Coordinates of N, CA and C in Angstrom, one line a residue:
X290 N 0.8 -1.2 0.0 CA 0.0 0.0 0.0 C 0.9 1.2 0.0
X291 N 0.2 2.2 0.0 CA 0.9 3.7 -0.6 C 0.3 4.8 0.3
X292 N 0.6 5.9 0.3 CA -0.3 7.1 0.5 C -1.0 7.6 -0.4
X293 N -2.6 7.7 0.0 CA -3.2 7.9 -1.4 C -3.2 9.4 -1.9
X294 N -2.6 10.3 -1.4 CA -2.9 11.2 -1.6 C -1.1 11.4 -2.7
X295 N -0.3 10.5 -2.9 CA 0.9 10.4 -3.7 C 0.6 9.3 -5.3
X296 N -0.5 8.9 -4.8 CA -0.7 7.9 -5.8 C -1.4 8.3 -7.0
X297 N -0.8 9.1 -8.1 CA -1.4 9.9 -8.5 C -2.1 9.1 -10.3
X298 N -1.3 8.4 -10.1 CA -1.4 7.2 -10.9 C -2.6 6.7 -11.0
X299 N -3.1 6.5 -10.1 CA -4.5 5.5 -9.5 C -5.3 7.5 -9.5
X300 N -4.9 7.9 -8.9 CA -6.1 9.1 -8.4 C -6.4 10.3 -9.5
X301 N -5.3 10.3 -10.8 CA -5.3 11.2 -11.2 C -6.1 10.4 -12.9
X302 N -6.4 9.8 -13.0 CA -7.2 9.5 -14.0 C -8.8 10.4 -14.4
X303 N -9.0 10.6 -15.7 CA -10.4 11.5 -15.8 C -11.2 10.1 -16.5
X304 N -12.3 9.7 -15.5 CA -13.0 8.5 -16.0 C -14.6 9.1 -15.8
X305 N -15.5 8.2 -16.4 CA -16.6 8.7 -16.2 C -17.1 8.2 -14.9
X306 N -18.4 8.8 -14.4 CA -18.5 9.0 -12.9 C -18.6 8.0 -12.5
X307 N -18.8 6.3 -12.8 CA -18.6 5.1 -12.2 C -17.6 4.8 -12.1
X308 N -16.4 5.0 -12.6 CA -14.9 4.5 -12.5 C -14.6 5.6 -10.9
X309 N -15.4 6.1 -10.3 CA -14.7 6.7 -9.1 C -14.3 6.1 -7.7
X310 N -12.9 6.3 -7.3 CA -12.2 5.6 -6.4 C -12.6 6.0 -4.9
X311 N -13.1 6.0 -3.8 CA -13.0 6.0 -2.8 C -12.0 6.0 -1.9
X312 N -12.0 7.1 -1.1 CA -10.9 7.2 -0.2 C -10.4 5.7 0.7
X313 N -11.5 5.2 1.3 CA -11.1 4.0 1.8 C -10.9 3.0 0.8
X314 N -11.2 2.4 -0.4 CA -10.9 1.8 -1.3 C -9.0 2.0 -1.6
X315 N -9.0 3.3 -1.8 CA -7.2 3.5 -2.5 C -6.8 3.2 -1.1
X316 N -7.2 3.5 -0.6 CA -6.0 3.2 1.1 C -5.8 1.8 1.2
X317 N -6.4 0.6 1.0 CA -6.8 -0.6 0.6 C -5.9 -1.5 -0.6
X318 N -5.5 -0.3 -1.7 CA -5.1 -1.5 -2.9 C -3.8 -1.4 -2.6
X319 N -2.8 -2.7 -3.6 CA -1.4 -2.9 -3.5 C -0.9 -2.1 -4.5
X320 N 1.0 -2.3 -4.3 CA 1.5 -1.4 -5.1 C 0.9 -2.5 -6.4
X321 N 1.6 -1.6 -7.3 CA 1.6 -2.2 -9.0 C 2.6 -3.4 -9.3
X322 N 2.3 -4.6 -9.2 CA 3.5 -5.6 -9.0 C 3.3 -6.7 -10.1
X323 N 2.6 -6.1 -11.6 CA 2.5 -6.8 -12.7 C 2.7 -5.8 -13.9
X324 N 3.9 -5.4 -14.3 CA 3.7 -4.1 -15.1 C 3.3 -4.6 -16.5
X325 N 3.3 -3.5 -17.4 CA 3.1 -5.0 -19.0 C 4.3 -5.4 -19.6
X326 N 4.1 -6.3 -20.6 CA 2.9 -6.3 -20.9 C 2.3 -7.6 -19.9
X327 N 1.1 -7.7 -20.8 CA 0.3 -9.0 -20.0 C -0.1 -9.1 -20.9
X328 N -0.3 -11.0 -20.9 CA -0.6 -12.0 -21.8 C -2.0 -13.0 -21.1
X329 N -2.8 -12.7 -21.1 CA -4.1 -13.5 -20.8 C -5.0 -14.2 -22.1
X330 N -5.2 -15.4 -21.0 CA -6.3 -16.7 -21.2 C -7.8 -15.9 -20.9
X331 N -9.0 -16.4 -21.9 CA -10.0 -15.0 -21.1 C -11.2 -16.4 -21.9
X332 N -12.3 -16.0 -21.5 CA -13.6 -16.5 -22.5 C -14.6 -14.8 -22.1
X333 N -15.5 -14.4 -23.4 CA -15.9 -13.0 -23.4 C -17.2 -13.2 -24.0
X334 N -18.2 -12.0 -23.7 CA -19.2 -11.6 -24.6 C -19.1 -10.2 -24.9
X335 N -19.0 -10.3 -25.5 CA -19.4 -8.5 -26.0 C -20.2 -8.0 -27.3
X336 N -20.6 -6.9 -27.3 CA -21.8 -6.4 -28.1 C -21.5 -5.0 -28.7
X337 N -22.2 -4.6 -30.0 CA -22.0 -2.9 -30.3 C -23.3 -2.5 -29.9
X338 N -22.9 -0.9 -29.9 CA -23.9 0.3 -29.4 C -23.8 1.4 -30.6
X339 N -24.4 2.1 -30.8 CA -23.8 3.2 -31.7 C -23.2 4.5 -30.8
X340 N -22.7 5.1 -31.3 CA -22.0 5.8 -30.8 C -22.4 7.4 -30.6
X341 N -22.7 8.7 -31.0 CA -22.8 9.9 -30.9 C -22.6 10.7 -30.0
X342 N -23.0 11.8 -29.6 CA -22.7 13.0 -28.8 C -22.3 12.6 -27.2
X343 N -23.4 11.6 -26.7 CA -23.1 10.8 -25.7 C -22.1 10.2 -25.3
X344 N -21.7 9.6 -26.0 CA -20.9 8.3 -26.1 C -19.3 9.3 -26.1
X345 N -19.4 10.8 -27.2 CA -18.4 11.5 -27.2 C -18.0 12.1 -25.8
X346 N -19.3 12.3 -25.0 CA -18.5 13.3 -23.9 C -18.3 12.4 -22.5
X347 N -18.0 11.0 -22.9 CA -17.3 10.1 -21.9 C -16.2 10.0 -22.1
X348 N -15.0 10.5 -23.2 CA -14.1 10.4 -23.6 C -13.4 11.7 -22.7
X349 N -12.1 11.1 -22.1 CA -11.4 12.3 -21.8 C -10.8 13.3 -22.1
X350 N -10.4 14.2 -21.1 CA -9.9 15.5 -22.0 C -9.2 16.0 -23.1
X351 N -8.1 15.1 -23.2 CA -6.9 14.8 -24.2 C -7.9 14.3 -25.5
X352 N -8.8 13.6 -25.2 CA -9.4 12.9 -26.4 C -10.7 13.9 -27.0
X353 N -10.5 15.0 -26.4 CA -12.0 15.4 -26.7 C -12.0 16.3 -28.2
X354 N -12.9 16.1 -28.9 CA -13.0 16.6 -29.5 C -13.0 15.5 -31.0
X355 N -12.6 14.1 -30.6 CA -12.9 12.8 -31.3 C -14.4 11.9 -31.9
X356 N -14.4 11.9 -32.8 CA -15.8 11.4 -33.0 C -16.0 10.2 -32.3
X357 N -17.2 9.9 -31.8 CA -17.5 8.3 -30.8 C -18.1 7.5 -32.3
X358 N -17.4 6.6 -32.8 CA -18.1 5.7 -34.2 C -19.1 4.7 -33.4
X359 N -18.7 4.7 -32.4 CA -19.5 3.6 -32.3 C -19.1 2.8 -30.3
X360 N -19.7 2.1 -29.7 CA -19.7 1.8 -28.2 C -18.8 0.0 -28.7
X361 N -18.8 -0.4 -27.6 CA -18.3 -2.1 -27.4 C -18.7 -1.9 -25.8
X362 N -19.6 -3.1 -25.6 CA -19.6 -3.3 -24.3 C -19.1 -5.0 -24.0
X363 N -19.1 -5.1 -23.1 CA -18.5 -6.6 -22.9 C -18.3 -6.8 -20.8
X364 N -18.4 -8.3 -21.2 CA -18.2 -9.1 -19.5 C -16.7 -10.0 -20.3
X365 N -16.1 -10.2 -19.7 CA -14.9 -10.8 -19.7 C -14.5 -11.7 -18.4
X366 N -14.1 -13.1 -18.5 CA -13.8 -13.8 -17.5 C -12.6 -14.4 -17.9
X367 N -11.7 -13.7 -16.8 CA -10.1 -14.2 -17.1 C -9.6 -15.4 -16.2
X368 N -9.0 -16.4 -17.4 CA -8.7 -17.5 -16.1 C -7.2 -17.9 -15.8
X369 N -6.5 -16.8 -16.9 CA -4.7 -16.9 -16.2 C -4.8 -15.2 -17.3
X370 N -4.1 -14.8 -16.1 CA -3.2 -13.4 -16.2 C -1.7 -13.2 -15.1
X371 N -1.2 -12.4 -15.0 CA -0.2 -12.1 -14.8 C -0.8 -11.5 -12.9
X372 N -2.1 -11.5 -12.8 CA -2.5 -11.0 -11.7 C -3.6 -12.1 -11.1
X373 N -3.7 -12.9 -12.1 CA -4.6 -14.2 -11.5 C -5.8 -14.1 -12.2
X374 N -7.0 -15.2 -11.8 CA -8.4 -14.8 -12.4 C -9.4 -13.9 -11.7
X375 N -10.0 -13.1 -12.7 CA -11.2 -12.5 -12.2 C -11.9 -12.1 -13.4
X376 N -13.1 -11.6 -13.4 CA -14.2 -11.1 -14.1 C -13.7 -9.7 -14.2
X377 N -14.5 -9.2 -15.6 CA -14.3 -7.8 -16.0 C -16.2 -7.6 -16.6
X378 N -16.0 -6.2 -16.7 CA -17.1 -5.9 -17.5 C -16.3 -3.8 -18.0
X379 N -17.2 -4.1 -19.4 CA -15.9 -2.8 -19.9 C -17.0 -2.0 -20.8
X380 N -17.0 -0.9 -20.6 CA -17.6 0.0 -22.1 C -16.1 0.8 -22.8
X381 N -16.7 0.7 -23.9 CA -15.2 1.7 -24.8 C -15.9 2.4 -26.0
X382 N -15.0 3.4 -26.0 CA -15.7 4.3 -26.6 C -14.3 4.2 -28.5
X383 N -15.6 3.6 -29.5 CA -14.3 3.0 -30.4 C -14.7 4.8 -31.3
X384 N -13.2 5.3 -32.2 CA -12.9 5.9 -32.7 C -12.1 6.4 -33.8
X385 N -11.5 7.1 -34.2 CA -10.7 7.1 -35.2 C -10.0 8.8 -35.5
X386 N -8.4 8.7 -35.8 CA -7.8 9.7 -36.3 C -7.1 9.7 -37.7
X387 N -7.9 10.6 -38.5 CA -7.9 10.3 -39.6 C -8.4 9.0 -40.2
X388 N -7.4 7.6 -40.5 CA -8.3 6.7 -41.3 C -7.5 5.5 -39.7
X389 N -6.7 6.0 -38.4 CA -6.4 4.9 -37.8 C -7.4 5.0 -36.9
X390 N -8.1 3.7 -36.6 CA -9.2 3.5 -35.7 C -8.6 3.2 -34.3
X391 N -9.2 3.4 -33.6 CA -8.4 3.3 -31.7 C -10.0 3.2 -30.6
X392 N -9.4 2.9 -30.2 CA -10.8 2.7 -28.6 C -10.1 3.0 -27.7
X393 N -11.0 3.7 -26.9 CA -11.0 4.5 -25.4 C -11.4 3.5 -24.4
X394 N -11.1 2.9 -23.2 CA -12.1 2.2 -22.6 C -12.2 3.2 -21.2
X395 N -13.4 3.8 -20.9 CA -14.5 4.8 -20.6 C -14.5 4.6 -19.3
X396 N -14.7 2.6 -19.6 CA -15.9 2.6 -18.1 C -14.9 0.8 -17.9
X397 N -14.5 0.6 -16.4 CA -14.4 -0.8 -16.6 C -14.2 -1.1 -15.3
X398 N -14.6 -2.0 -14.7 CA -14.5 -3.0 -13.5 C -14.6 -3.8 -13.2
X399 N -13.7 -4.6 -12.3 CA -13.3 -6.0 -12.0 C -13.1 -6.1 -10.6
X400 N -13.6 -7.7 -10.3 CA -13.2 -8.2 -8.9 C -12.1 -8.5 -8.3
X401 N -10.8 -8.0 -8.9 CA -9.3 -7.7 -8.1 C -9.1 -6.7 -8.3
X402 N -8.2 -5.8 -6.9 CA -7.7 -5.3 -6.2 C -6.3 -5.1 -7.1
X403 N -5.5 -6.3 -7.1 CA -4.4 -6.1 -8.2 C -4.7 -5.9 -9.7
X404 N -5.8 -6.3 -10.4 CA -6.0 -5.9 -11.7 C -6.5 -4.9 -11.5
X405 N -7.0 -4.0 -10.6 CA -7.4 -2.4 -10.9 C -6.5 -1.7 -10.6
X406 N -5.4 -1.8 -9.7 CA -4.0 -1.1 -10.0 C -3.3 -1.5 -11.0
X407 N -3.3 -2.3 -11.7 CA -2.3 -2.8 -12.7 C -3.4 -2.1 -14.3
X408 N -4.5 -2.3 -14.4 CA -5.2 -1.3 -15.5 C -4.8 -0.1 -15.2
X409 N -4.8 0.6 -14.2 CA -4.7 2.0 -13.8 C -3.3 2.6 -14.1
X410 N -2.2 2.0 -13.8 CA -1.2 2.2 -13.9 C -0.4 1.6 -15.2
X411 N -0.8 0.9 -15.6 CA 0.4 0.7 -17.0 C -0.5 1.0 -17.9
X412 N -2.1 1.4 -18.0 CA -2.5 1.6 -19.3 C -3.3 3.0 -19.0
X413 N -3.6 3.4 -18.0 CA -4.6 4.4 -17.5 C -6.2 4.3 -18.2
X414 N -6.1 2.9 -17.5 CA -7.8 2.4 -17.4 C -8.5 2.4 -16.4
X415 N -9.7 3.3 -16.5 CA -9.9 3.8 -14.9 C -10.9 2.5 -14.2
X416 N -10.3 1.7 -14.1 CA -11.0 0.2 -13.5 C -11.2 0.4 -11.7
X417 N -12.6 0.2 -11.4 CA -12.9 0.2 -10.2 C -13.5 -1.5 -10.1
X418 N -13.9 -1.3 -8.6 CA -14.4 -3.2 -8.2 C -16.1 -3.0 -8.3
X419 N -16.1 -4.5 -8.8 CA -17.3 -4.8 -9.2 C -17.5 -6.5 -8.1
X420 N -18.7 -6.7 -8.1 CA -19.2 -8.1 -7.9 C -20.3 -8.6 -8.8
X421 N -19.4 -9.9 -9.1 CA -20.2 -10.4 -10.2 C -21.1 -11.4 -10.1
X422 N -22.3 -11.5 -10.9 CA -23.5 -12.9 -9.9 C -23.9 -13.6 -11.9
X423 N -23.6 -15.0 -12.3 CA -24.2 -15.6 -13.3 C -23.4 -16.3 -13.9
X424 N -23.8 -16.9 -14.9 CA -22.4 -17.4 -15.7 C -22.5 -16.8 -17.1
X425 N -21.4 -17.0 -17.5 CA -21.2 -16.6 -19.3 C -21.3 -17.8 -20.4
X426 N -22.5 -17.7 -20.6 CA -23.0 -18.9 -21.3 C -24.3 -18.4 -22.2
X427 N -24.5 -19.4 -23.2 CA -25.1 -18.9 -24.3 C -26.9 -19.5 -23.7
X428 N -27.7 -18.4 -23.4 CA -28.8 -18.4 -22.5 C -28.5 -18.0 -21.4
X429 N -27.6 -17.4 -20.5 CA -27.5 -17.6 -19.2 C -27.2 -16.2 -19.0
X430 N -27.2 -15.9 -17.8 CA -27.4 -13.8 -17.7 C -26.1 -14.1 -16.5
X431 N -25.3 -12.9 -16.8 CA -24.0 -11.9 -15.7 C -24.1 -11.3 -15.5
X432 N -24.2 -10.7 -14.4 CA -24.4 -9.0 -14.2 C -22.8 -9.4 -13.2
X433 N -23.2 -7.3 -13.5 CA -22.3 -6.9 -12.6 C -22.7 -5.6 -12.0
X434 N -22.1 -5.2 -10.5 CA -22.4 -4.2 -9.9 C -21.3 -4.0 -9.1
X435 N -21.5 -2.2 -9.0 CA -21.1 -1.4 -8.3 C -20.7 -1.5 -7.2
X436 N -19.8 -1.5 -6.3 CA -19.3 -1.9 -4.6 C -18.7 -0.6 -4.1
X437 N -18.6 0.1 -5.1 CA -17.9 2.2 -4.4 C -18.5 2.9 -4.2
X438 N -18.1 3.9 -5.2 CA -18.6 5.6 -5.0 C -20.6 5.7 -5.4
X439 N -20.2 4.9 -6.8 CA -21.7 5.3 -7.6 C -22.4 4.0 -7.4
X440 N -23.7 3.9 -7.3 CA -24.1 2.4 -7.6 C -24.7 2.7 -9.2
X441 N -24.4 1.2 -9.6 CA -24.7 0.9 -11.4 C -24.9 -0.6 -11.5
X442 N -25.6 -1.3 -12.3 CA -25.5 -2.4 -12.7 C -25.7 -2.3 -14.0
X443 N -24.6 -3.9 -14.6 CA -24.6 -3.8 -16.2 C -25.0 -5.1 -16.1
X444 N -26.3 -5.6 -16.9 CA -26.5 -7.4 -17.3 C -26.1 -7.4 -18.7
X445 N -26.2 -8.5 -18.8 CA -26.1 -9.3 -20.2 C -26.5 -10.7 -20.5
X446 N -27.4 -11.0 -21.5 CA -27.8 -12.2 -22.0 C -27.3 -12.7 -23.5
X447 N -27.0 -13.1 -23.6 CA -26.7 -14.0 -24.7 C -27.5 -14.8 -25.6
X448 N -27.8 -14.7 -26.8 CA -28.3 -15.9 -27.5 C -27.4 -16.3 -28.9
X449 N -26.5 -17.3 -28.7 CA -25.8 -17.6 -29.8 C -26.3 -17.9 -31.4
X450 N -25.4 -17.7 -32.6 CA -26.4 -18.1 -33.4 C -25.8 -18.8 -34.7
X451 N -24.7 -19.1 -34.4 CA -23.6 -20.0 -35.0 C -22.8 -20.4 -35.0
X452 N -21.6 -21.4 -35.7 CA -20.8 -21.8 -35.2 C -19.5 -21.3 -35.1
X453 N -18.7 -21.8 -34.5 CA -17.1 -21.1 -34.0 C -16.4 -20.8 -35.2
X454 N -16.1 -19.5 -35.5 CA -15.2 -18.5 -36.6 C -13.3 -18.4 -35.8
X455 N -12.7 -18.9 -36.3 CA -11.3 -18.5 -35.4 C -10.9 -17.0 -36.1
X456 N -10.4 -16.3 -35.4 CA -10.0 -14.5 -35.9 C -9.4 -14.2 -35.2
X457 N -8.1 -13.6 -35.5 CA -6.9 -13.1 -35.6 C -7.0 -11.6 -35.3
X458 N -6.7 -10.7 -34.8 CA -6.8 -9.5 -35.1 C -5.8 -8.7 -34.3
X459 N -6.0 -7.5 -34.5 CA -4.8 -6.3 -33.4 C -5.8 -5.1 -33.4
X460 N -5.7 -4.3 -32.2 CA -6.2 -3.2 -31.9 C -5.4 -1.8 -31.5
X461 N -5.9 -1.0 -31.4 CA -5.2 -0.4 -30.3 C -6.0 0.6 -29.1
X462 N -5.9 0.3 -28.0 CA -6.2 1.0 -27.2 C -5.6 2.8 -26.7
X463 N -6.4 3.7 -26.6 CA -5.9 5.0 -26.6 C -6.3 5.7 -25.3
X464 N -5.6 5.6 -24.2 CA -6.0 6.1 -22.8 C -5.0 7.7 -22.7
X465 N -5.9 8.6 -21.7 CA -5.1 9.6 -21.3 C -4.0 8.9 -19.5
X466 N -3.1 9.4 -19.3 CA -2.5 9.3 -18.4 C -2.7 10.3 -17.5
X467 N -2.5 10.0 -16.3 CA -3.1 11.2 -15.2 C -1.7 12.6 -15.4
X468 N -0.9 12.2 -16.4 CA -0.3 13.4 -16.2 C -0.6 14.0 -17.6
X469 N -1.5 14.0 -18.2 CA -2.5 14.4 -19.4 C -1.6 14.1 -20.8
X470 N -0.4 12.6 -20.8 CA -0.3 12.4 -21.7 C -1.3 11.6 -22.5
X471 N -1.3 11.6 -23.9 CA -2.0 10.2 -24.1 C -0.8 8.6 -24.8
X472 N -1.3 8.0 -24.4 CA -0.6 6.3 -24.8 C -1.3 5.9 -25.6
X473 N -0.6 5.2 -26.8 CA -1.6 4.1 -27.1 C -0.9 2.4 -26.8
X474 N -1.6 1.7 -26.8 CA -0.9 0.1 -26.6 C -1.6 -0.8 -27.8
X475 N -0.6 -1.3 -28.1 CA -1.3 -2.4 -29.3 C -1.9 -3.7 -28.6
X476 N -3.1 -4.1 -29.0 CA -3.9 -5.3 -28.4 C -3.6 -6.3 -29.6
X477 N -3.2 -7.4 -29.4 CA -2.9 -8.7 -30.1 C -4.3 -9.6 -29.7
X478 N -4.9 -9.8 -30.4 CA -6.1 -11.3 -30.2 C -6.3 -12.3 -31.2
X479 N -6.1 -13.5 -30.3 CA -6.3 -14.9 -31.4 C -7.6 -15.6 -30.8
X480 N -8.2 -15.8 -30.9 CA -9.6 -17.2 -30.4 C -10.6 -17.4 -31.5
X481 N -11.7 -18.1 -30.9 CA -12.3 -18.2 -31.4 C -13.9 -17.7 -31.5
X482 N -14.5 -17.0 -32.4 CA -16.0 -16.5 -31.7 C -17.0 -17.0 -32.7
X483 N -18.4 -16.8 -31.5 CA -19.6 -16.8 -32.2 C -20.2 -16.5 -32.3
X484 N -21.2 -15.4 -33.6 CA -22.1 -14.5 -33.5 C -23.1 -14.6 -32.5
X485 N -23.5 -13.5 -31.7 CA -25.2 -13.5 -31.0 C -25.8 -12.0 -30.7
X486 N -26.6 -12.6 -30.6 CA -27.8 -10.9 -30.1 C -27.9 -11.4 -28.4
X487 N -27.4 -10.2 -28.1 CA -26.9 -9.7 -26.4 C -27.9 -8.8 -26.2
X488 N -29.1 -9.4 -25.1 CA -29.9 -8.3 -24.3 C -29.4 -7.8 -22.9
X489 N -29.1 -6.7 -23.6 CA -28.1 -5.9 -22.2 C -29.1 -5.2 -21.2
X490 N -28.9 -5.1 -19.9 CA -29.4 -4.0 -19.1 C -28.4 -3.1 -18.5
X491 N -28.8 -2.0 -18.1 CA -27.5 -0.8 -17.9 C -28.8 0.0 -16.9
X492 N -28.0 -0.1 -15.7 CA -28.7 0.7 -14.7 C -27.6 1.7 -13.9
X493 N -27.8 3.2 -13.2 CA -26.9 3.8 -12.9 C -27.5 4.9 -12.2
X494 N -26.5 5.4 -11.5 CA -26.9 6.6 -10.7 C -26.3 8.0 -11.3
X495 N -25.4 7.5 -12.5 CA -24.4 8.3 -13.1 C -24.8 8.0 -14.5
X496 N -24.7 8.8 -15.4 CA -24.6 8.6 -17.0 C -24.5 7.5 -17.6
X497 N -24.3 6.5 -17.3 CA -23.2 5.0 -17.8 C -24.5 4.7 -19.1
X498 N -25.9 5.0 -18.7 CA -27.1 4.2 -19.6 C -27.3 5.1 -20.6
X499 N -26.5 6.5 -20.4 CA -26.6 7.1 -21.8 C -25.7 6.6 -23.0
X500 N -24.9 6.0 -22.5 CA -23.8 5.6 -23.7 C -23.3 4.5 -24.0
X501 N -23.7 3.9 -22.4 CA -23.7 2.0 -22.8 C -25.0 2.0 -22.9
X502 N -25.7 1.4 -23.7 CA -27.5 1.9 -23.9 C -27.9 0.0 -23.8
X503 N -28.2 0.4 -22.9 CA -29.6 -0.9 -22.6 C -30.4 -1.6 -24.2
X504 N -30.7 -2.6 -24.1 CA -31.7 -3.2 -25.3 C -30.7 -4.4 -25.7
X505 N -31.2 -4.4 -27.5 CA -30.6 -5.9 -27.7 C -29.8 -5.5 -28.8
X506 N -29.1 -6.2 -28.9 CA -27.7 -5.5 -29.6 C -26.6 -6.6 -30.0
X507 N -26.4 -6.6 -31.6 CA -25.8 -7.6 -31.9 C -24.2 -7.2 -31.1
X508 N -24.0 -9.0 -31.5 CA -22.6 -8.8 -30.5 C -21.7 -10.1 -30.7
X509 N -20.7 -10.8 -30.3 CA -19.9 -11.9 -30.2 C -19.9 -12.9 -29.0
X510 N -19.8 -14.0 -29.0 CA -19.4 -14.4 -27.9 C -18.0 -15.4 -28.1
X511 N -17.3 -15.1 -27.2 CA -15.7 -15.6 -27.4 C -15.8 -16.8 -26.3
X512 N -15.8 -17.9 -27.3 CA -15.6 -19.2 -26.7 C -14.2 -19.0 -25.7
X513 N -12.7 -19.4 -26.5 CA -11.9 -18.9 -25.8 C -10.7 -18.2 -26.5
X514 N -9.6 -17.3 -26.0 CA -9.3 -16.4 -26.8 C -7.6 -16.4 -25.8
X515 N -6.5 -15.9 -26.8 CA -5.6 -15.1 -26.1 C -5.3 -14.4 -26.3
X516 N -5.0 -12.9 -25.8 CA -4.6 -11.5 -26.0 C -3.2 -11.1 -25.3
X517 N -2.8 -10.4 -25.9 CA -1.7 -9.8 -25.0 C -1.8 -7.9 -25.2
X518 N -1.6 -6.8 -24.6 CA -1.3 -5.9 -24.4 C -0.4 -5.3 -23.8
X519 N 0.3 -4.3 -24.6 CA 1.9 -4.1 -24.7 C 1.4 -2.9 -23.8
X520 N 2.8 -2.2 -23.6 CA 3.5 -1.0 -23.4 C 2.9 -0.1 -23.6
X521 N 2.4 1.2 -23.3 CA 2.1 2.1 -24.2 C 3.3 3.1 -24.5
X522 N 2.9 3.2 -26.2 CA 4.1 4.6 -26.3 C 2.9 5.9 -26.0
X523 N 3.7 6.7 -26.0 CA 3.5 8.4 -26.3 C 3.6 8.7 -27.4

């Protein structure tokens, strides 16, 4: 543990009003003791949203003034990382400069302590704790909720609708840093997925339902997958 009032890493992030840390919460987490990259084992569901004015003014300050093309919501269940297994659930806000496309991730939370310092600090992902109730299965519902500052709940249902596609791909993620740089990190993904329509719910005491939007919404489900995320440059 640290003093939280030095930890500027963890405290100095601009996230939307669910990513907010609590004083007794930071007094609580460990130092940063997984830097990147990290290479995770995961199985996922995730879905699109469209994007617009909403969806723009979740993006931070460094980023503002970026069109929102479009949302990604998703639950994530990790079963080897560099900080052990836990559940995630994530909104990002996907974009583009000029013709390169990049994602913001906005909103995200997980049930470790070490994976929300370790988002926080090697990529400036403003990840707070969540508790998660369901399984990730094609008919079966996950939610997740709020345990800090704001209360929110995000569900998701699943209905798959075909068979396993293997896909390759790279991304990049584009976070501000609490010292108002921006980074990007390249995302590497190999698995396998399968199309479905995801009935999401989005409940909140904060904005989260204007831009992660509730309803039914096509989306993927990731049998199982490996990713790695690098470094970020400047």
């Amino acid at each position: 543990m640290g003093d939280t009032n030095t930890r500027i890493e963890l405290t100095g992030l601009r996230g939307v009003p669910e990513t907010a840390l609590s004083a007794a919460l930071l007094a609580s987490l460990p130092a940063n003791e997984a830097p990147a990259p990290w290479e995770c084992h995961c199985s996922a569901l995730l879905w699109l949203g469209r994007g617009g004015r909403t969806a723009a003014a979740a993006l931070p300050p460094g980023l503002g003034g970026s069109p929102a093309l479009a949302t990604v919501g998703g639950f994530v269940r990790y079963t080897d990382t560099p900080v052990g297994a836990y559940d995630e659930v994530l909104g990002m806000v996907a974009s583009r400069t000029g013709l390169r496309p990049w994602g913001n991730v906005a909103f995200m939370s997980v049930n470790s302590e070490s994976s929300l310092v370790g988002g926080r600090t090697n990529w400036a992902m403003p990840k707070t704790l969540a508790r998660f109730d369901g399984e990730l299965a094609d008919g079966g519902l996950i939610t997740g909720s709020g345990t800090d500052q704001v209360s929110w709940t995000v569900s998701a249902a699943p209905r798959v609708l075909g068979p396993a596609i293997p896909l390759k791909t790279k991304a990049t993620a584009r976070q501000q840093f609490a010292d108002g740089r921006v980074g990007d990190s390249l995302l590497t993904f190999s698995g396998r997925i399968r199309p479905a329509f995801v009935t999401v719910g989005v409940s909140s005491a904060g904005p989260l339902p204007t831009w992660l939007r509730p309803g039914r919404h096509l989306g993927a489900f990731v049998e199982d997958a490996i990713f790695s995320l690098g470094e970020p440059r400047f």
